[in-house]
CSV table of N, CA and C in Angstrom, one decimal:
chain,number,residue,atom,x,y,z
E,1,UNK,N,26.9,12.4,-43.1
E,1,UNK,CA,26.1,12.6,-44.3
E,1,UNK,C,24.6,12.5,-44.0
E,2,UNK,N,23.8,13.2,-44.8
E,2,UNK,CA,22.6,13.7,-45.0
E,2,UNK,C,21.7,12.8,-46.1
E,3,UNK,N,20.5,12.3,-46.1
E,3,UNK,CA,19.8,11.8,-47.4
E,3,UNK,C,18.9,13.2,-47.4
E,4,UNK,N,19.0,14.0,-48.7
E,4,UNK,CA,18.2,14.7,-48.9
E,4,UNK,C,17.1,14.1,-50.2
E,5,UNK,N,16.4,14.9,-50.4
E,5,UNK,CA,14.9,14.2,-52.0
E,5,UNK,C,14.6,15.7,-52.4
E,6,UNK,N,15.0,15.6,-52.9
E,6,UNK,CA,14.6,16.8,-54.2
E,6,UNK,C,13.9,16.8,-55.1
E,7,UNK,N,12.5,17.5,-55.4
E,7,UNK,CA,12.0,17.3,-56.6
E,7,UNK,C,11.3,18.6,-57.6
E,8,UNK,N,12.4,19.3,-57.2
E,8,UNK,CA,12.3,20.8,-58.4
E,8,UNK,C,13.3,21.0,-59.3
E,9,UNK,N,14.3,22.3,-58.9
E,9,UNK,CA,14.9,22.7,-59.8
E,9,UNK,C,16.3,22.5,-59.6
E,10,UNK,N,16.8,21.5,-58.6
E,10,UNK,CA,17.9,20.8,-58.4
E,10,UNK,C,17.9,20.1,-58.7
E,11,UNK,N,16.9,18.8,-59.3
E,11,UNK,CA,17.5,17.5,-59.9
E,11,UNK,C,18.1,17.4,-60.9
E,12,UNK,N,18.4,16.1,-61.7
E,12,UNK,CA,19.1,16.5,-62.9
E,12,UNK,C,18.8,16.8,-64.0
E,13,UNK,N,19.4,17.8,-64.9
E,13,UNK,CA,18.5,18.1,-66.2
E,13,UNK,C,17.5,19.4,-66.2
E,14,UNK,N,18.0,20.1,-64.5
E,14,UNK,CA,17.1,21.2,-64.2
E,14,UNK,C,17.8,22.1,-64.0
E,15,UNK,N,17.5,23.7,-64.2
E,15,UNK,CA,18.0,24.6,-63.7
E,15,UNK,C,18.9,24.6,-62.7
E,16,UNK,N,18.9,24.2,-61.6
E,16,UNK,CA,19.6,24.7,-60.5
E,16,UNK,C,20.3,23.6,-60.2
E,17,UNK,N,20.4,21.9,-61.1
E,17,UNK,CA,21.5,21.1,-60.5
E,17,UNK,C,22.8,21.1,-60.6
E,18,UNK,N,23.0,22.7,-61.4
E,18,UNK,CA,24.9,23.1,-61.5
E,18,UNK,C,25.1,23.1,-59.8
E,19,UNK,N,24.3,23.5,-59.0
E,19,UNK,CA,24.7,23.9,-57.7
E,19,UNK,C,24.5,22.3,-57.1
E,20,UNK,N,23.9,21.3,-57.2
E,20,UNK,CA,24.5,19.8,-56.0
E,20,UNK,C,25.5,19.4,-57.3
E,21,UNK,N,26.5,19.7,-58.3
E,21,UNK,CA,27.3,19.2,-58.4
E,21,UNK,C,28.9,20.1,-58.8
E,22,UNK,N,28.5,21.5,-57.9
E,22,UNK,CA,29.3,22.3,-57.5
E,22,UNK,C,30.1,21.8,-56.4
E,23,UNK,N,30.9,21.2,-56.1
E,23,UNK,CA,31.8,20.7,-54.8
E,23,UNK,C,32.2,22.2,-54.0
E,24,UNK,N,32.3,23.1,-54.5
E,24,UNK,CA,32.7,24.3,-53.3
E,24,UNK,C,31.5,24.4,-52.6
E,25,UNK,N,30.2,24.0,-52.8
E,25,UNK,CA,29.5,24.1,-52.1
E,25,UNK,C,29.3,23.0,-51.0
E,26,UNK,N,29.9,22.0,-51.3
E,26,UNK,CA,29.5,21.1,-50.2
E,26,UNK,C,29.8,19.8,-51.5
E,27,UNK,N,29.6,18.1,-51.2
E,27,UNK,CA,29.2,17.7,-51.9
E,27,UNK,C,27.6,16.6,-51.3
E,28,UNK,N,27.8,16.4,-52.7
E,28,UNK,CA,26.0,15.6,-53.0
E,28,UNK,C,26.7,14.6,-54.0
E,29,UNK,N,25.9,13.2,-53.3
E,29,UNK,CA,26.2,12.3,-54.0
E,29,UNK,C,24.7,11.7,-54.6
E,30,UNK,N,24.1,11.3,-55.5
E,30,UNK,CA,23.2,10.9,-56.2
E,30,UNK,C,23.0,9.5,-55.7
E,31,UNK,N,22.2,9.0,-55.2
E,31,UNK,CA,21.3,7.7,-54.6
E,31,UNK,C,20.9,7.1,-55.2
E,32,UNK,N,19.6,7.9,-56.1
E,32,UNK,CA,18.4,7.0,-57.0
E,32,UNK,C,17.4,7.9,-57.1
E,33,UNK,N,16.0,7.5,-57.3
E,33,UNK,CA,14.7,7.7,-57.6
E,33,UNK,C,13.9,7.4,-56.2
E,34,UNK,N,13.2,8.4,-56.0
E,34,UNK,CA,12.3,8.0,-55.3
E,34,UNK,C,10.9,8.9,-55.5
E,35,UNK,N,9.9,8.6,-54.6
E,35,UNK,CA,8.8,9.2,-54.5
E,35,UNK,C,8.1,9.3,-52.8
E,36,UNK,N,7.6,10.3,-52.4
E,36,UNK,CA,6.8,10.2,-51.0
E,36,UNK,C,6.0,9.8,-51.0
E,37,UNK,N,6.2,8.7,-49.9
E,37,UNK,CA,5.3,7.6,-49.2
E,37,UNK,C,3.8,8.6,-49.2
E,38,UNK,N,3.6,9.7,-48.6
E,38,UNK,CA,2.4,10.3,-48.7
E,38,UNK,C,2.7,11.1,-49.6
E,39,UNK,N,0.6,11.4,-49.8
E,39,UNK,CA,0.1,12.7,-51.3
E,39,UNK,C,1.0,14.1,-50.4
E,40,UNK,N,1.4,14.8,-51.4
E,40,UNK,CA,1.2,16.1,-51.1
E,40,UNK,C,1.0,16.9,-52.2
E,41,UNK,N,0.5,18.0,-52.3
E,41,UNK,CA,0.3,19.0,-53.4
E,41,UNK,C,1.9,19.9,-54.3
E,42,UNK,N,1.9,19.7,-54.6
E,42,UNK,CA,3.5,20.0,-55.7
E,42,UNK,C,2.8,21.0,-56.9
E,43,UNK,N,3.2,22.4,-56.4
E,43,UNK,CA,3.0,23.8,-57.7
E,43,UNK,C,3.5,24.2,-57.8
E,44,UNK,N,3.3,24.8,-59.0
E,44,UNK,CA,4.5,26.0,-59.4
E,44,UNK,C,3.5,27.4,-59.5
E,45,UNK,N,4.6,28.1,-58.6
E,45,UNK,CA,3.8,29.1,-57.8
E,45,UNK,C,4.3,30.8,-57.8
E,46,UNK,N,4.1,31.8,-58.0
E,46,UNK,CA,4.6,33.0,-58.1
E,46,UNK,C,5.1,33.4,-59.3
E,47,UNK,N,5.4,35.0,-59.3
E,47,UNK,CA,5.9,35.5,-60.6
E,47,UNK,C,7.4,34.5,-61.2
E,48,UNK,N,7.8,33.4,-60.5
E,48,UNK,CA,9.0,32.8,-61.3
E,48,UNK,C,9.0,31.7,-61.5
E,49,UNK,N,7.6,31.3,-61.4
E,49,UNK,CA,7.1,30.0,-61.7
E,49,UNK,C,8.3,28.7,-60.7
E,50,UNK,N,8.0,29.3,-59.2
E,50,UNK,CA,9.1,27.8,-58.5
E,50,UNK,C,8.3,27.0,-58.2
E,51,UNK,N,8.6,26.2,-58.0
E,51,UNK,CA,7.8,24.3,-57.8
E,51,UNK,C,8.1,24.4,-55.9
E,52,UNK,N,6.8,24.0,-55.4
E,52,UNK,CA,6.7,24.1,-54.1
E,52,UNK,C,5.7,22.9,-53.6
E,53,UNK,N,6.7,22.3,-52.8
E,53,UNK,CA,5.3,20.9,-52.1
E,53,UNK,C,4.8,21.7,-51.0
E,54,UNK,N,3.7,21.7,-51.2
E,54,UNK,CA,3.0,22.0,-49.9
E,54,UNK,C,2.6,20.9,-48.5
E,55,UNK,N,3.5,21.3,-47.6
E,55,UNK,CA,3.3,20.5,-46.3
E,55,UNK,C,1.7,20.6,-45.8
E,56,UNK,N,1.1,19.6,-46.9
E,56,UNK,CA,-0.4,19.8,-46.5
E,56,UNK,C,-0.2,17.9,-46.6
E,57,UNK,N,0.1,17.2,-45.5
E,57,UNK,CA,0.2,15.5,-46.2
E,57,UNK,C,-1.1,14.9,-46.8
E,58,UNK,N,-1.5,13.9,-47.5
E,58,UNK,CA,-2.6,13.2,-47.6
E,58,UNK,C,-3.8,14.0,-48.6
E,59,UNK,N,-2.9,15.2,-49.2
E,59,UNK,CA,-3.1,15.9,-50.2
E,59,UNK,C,-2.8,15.6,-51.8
E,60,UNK,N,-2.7,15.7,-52.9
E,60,UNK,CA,-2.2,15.5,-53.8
E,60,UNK,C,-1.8,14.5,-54.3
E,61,UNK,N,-0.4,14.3,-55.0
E,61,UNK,CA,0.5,13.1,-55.6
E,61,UNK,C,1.4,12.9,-54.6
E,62,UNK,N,1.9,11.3,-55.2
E,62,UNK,CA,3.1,11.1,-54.4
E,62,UNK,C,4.1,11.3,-55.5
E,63,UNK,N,4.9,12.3,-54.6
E,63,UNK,CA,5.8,13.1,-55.5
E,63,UNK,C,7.2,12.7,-56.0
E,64,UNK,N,7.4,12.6,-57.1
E,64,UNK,CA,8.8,12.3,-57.6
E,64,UNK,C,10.1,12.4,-57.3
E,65,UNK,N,11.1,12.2,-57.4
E,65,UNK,CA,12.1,13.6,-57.3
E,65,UNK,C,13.5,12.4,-57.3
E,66,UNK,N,14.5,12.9,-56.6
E,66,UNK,CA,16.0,12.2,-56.6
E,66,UNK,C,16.5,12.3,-55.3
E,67,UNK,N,17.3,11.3,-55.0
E,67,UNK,CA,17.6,11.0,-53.2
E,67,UNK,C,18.9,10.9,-53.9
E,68,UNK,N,19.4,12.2,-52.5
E,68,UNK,CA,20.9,12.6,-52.3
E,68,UNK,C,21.5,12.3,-51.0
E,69,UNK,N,23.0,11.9,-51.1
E,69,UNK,CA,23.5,11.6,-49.7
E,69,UNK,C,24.6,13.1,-50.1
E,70,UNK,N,24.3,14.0,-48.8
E,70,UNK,CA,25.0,15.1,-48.6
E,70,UNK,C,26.1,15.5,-47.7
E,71,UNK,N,27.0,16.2,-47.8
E,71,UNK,CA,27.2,16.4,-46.3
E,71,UNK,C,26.6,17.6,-45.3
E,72,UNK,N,27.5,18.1,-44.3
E,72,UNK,CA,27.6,19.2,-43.5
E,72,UNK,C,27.1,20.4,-44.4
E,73,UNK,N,28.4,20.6,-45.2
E,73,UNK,CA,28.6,21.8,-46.1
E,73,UNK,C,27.4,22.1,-47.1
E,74,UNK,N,26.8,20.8,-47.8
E,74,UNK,CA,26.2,21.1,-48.8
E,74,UNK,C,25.0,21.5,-48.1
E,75,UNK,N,24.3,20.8,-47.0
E,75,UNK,CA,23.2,20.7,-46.3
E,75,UNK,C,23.2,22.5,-46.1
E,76,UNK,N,23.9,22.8,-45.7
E,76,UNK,CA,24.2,24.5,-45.0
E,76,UNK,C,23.5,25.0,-46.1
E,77,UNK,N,24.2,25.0,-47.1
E,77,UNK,CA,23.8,25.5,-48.6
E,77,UNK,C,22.8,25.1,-49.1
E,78,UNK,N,22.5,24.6,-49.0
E,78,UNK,CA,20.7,24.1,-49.4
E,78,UNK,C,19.6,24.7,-48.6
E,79,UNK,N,20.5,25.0,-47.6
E,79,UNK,CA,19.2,25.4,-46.1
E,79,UNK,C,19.3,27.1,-46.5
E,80,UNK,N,19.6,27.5,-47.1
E,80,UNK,CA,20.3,28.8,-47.5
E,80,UNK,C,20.0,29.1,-48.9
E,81,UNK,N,20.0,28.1,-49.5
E,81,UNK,CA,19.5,28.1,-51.3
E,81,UNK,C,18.0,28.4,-51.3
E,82,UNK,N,17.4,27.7,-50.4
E,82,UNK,CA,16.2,27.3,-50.1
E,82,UNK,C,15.2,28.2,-49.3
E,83,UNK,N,16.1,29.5,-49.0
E,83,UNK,CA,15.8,30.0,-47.7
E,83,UNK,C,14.9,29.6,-46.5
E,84,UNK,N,15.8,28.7,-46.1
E,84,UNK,CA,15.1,27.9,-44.8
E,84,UNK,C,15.6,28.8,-43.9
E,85,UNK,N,14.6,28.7,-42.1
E,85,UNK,CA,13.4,28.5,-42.3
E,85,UNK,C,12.2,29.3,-43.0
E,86,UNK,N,12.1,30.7,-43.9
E,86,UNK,CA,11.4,31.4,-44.1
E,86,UNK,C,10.5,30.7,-45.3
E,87,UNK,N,11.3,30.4,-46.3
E,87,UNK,CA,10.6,30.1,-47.4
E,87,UNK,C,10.3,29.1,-47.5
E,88,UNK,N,11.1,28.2,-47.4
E,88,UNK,CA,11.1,26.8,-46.8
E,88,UNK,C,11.0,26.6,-45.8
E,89,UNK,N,10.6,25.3,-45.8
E,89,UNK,CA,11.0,24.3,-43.7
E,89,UNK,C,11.7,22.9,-44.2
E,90,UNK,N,12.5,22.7,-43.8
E,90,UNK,CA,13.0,20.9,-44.1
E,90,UNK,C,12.8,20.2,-42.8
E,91,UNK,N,12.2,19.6,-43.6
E,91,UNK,CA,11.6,17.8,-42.7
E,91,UNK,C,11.9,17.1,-43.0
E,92,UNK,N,11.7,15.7,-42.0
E,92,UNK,CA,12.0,14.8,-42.4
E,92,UNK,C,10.6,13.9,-43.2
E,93,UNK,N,10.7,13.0,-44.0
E,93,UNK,CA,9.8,12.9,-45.2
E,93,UNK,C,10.2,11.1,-45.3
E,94,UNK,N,9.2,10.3,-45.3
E,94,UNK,CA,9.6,9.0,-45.7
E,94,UNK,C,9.1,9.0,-47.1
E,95,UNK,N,10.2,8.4,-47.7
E,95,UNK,CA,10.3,8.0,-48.9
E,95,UNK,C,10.6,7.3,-50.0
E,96,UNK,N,9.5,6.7,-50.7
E,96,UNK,CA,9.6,5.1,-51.3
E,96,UNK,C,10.9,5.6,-52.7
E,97,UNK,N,12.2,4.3,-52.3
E,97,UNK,CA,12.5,4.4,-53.5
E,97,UNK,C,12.4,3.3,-54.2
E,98,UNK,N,12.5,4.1,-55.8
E,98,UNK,CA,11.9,3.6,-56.8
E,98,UNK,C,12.7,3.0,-57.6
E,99,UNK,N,14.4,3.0,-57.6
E,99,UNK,CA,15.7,2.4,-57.6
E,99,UNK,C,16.5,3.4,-57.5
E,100,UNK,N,17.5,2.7,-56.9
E,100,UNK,CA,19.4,2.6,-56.0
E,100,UNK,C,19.5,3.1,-57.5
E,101,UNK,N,20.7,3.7,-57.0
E,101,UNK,CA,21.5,3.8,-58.7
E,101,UNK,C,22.1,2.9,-58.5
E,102,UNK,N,23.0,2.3,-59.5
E,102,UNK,CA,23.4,1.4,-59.8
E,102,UNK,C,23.2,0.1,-59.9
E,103,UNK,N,21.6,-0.3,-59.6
E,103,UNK,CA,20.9,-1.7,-59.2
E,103,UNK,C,20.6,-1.7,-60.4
E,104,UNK,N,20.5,-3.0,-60.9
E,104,UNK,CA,20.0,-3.1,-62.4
E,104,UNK,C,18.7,-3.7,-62.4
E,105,UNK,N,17.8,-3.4,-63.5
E,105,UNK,CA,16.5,-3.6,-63.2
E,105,UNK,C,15.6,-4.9,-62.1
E,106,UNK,N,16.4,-5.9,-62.4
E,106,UNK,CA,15.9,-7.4,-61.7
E,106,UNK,C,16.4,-7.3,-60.5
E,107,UNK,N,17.2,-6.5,-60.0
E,107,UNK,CA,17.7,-5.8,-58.8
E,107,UNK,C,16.8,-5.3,-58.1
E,108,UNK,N,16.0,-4.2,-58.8
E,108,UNK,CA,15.0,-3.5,-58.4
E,108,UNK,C,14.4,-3.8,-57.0
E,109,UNK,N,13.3,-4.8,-57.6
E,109,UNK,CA,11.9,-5.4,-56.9
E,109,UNK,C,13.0,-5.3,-55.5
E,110,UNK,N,13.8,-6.1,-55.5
E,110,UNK,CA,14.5,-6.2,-54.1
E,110,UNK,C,15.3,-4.9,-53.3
E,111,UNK,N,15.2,-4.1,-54.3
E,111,UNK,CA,15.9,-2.4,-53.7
E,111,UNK,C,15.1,-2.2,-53.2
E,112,UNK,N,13.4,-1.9,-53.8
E,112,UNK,CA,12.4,-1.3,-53.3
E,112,UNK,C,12.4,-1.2,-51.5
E,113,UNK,N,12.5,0.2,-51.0
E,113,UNK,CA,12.0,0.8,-49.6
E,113,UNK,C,11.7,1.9,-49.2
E,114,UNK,N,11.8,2.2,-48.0
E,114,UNK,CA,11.2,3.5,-47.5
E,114,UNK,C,12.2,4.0,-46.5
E,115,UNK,N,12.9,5.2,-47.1
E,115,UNK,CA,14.2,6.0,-46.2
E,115,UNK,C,13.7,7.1,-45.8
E,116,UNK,N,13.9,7.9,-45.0
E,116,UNK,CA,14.0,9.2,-44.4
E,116,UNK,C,14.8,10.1,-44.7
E,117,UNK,N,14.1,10.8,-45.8
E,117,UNK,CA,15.0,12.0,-46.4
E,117,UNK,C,14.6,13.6,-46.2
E,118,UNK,N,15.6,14.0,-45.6
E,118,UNK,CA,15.3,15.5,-45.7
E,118,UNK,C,14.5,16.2,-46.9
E,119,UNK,N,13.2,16.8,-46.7
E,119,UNK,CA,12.7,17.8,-48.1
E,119,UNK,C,12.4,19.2,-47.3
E,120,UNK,N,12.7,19.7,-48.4
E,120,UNK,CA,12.1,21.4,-48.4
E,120,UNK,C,10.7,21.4,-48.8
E,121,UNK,N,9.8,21.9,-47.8
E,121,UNK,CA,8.5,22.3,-48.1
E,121,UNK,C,8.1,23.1,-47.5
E,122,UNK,N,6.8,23.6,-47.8
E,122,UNK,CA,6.4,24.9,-47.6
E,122,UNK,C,5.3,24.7,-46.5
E,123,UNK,N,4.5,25.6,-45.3
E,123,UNK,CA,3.8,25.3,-44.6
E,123,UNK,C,3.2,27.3,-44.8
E,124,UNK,N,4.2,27.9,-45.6
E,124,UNK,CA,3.9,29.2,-45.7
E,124,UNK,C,3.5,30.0,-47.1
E,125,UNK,N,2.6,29.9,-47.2
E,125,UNK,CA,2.0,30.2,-48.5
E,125,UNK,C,0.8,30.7,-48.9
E,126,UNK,N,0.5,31.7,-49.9
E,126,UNK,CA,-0.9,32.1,-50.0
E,126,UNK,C,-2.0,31.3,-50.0
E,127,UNK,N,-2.9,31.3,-49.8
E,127,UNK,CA,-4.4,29.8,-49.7
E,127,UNK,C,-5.1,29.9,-50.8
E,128,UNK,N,-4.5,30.6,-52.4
E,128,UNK,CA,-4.7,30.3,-53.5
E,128,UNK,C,-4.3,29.4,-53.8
E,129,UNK,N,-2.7,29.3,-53.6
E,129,UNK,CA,-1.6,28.3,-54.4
E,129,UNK,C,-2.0,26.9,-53.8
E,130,UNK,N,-3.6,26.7,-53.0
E,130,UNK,CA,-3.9,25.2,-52.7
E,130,UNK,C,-5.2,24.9,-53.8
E,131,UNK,N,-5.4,26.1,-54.7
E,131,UNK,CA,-5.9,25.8,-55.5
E,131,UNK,C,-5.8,25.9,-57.0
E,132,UNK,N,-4.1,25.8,-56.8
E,132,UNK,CA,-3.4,25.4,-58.6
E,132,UNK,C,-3.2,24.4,-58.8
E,133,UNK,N,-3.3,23.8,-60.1
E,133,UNK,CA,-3.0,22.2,-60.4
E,133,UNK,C,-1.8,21.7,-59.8
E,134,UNK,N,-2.0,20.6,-59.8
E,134,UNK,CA,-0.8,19.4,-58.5
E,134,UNK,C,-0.3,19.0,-59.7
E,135,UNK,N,0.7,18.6,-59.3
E,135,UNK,CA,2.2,18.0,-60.1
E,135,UNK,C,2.9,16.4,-59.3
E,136,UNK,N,2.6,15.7,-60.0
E,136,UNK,CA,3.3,14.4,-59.5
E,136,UNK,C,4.8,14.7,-59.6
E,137,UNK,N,5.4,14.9,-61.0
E,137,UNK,CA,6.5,15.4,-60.7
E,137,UNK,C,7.0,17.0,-61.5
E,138,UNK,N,8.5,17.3,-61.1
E,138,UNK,CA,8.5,18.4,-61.9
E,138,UNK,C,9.6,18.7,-63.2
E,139,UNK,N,9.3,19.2,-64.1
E,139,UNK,CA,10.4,19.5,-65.0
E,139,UNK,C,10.3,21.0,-65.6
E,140,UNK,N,11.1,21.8,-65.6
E,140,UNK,CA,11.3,23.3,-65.9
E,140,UNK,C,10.6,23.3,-67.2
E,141,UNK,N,10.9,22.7,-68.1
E,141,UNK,CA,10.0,22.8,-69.5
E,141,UNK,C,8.8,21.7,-69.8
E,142,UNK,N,7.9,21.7,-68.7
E,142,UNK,CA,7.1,20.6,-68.8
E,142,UNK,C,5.8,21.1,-69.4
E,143,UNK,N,4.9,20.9,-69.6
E,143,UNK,CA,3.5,20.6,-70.5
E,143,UNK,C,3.1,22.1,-69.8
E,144,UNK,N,3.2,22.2,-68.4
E,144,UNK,CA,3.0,22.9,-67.8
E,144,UNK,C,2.8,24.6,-68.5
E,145,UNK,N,3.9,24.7,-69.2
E,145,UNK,CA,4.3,25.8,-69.9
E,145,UNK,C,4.8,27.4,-69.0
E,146,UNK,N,5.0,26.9,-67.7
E,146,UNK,CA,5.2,27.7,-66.6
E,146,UNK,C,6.9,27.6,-66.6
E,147,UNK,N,7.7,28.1,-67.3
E,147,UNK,CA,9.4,28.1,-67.1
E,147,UNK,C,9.6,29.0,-65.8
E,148,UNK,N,10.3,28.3,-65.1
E,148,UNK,CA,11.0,28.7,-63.8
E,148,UNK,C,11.9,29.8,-64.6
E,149,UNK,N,12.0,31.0,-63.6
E,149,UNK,CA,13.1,31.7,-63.8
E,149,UNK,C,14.4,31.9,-63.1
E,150,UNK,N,15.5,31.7,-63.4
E,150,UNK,CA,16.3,31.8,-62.6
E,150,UNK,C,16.6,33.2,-61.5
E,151,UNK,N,17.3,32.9,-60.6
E,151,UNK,CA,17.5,33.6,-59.7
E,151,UNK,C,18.3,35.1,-60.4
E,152,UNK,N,19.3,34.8,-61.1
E,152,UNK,CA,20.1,35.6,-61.7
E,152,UNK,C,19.4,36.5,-62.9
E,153,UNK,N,18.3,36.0,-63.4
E,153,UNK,CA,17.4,36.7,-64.2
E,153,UNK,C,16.4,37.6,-63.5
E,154,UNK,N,16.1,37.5,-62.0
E,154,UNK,CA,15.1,38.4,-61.6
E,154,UNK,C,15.7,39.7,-61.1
């Protein structure tokens, strides 16, 4: 198993988390909360408005998202969802969590650490998209007013 950190349109409550709780794809088990130990820049970028951190570190926010334990199968599929390596690159990424699932809040203070989680980011991108607003974290219908489109709609 894999710790991956996601913080677009695969977490929960977003567009694309039908697919980490699709089992024919692999499975993904849900961890907790976390955020990157370093800034980096997080936009939403192109005609389909997708959320992209830019592997620019010591840039931006420290970015939000959700820590998954994955396997073989789902990892394939992510690397592939994600179109890694072209669109994406996945690295490895330290990252503060913010709570375990299942810890109950006075729990917390003592969950708090820093794991190494696989993320998809970008190192390939126009040198505009370093000058759109930064996103600490993301949500499909956020203030932003930029709705991600799905894949199946383009």
């Amino acid at each position: 198993m894999a710790r991956v950190f996601v913080y677009g349109t695969l977490k929960k409550g977003q567009p694309n988390y039908k697919h980490m709780i699709n089992t024919a794809k692999g499975l993904a088990k849900f961890q907790g909360r976390g955020r990157t130990v370093e800034k980096y820049p997080l936009v939403i970028a192109g005609k389909y408005n997708i959320p992209y951190m830019l592997n620019i570190p010591g840039t931006g926010h420290h970015v939000a998202g959700e820590i998954y334990s994955v396997d073989d199968q789902m990892l394939q599929f992510l690397d592939e969802f994600e179109g890694c390596p072209d669109m994406y690159q996945r690295t490895l990424m330290r990252i503060e969590v913010m709570e375990w699932e299942g810890k109950s809040s006075e729990a917390r203070g003592a969950a708090e650490s820093v794991v190494e989680c696989f993320v998809y980011s970008t190192t390939t991108y126009p040198p505009e998209w370093v000058g759109l607003p930064y996103h600490d974290s993301y949500d499909s219908s956020g203030k932003h007013g930029l709705a991600y489109v799905l894949r199946e709609s383009r």
